[in-house]
Tab-separated table of C-alpha atoms in Angstrom:
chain	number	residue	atom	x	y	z
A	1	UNK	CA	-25.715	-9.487	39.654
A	2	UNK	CA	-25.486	-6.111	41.921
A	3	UNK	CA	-22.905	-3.075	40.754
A	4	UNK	CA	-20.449	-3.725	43.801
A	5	UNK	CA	-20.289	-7.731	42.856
A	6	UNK	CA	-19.130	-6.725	38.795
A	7	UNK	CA	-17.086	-4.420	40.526
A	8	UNK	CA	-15.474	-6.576	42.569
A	9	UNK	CA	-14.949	-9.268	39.940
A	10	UNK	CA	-13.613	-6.840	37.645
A	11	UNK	CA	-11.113	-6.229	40.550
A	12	UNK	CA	-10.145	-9.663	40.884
A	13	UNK	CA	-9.436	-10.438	36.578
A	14	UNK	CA	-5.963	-8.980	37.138
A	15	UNK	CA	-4.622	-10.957	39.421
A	16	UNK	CA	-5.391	-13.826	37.144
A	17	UNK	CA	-4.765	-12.947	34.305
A	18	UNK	CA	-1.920	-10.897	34.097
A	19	UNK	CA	0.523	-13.140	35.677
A	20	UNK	CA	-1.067	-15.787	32.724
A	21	UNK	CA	-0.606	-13.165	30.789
A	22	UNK	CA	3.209	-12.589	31.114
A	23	UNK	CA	3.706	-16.141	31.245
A	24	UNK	CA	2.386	-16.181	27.670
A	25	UNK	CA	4.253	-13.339	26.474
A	26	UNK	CA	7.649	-15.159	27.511
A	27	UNK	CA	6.377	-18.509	25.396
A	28	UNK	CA	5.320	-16.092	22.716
A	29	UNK	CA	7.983	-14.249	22.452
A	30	UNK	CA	10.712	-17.259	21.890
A	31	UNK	CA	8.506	-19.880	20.391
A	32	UNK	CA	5.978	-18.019	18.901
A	33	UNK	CA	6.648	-14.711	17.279
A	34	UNK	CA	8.537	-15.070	14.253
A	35	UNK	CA	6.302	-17.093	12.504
A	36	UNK	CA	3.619	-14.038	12.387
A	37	UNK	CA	2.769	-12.856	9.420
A	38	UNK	CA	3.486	-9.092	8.941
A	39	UNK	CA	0.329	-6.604	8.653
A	40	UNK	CA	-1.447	-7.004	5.475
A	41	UNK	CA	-1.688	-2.559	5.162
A	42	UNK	CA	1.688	-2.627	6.104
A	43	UNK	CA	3.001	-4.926	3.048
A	44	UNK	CA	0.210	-4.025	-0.031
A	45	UNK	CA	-0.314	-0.370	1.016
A	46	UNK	CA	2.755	0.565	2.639
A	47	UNK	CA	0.490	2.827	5.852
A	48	UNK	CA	0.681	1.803	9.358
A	49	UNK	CA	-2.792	0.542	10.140
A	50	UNK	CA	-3.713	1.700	14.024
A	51	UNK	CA	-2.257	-2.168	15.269
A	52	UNK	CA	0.802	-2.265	13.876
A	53	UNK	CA	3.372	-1.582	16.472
A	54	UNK	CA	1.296	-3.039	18.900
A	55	UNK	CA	2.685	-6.546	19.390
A	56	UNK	CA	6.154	-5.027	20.419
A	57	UNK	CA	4.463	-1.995	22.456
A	58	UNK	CA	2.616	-5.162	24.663
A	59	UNK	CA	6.223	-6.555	24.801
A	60	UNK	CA	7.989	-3.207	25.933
A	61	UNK	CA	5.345	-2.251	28.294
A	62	UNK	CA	5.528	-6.315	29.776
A	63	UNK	CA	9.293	-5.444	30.088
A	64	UNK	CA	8.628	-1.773	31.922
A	65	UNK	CA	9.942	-0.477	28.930
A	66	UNK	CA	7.113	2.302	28.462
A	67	UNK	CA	8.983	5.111	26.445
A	68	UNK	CA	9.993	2.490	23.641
A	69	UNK	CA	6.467	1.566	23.933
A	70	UNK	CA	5.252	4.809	23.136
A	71	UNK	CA	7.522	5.211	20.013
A	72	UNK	CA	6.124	1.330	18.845
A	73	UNK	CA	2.424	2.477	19.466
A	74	UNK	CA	0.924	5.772	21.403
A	75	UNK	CA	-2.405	4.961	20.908
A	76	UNK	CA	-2.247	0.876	22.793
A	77	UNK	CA	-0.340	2.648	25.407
A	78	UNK	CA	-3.118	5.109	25.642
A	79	UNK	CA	-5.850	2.240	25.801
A	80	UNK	CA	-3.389	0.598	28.356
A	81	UNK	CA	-3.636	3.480	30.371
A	82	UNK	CA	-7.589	3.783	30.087
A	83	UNK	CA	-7.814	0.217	31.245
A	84	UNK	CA	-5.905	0.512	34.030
A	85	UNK	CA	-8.026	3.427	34.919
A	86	UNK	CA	-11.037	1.630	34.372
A	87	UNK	CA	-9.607	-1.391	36.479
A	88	UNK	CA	-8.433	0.948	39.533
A	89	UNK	CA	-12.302	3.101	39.409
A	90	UNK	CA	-13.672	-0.349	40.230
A	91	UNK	CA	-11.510	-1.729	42.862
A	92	UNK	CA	-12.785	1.481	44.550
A	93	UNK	CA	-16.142	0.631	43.829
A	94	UNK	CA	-16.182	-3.088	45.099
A	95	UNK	CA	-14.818	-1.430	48.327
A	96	UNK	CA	-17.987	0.750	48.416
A	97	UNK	CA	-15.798	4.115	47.381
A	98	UNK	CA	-17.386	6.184	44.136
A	99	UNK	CA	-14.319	7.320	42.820
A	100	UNK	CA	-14.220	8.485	39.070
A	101	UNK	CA	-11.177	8.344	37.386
A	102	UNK	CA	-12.293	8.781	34.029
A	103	UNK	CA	-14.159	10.957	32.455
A	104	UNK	CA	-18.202	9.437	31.449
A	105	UNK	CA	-18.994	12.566	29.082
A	106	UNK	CA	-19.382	11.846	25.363
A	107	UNK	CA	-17.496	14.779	24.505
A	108	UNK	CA	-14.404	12.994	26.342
A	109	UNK	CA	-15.134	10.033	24.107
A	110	UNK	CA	-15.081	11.733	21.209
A	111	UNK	CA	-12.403	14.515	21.435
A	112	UNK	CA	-10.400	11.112	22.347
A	113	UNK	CA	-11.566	9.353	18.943
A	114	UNK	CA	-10.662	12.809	17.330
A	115	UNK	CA	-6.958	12.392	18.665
A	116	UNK	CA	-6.416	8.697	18.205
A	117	UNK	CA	-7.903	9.397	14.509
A	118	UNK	CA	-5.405	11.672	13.987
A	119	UNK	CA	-3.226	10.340	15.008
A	120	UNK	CA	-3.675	7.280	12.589
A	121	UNK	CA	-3.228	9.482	9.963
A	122	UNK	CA	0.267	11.401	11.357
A	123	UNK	CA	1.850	8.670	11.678
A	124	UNK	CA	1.741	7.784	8.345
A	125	UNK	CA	2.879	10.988	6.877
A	126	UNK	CA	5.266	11.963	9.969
A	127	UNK	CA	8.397	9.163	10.041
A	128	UNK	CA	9.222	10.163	14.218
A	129	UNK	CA	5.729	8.744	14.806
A	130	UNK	CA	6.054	5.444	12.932
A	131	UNK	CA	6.882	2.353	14.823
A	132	UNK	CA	10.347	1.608	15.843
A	133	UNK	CA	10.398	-1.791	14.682
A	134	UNK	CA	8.802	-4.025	12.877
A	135	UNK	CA	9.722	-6.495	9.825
A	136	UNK	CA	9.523	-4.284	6.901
């Protein structure tokens, strides 16, 4: 399979899935959610693992909610974002247009598994960056 043809499917997956996608968030959310468990580092060790928050971020952002997001979890908002990116860099290249939108250096990868890291750990020991809600 050529570049420009796993560029162009890439392209395509949102319009697919994302309106299967929000359809499935709306049967979640009233049929579904309440009988989840909470996170198992949440209840025995009492530290936000670097999920938890994320369910209700994926709600807020479904609901254009994004700053509520961020307080429920920076760091799926941040892969959000990053996907996105990704998604948008290959629309361009299915259309023959090399347009880079993010970065390909390792340093980028790392200084960004340096901050999401850290952040992992702040938000454990700093309450503003915990999420807003969750069960416990």
């Amino acid at each position: 399979m050529t570049k420009r043809k796993k560029s162009a499917i890439i392209a395509l997956l949102p319009a697919v899935l994302l309106p299967l996608g929000y359809l499935f968030l709306g049967f979640y959310r009233r049929n579904i959610s309440m009988r989840i468990p909470p996170c198992p580092a949440r209840v025995f060790l009492r530290l936000y693992c670097p999920g938890c928050g994320a369910t209700h971020c994926l709600y807020d952002m479904a609901e254009g909610q994004i700053l509520t997001a961020l307080r429920d979890n920076a760091l799926f908002v941040a892969l959000a974002l990053w996907a996105v990116l990704f998604w948008a860099q290959n629309v361009f290249a299915a259309f023959g247009k090399r347009v880079k939108l993010i970065p390909e250096s390792r340093r980028f990868y790392l200084a960004a598994s340096g901050i999401a890291a850290a952040y992992c750990v702040l938000r454990n020991l700093i309450p503003a960056l915990a999420p807003v809600s969750l069960w416990l």
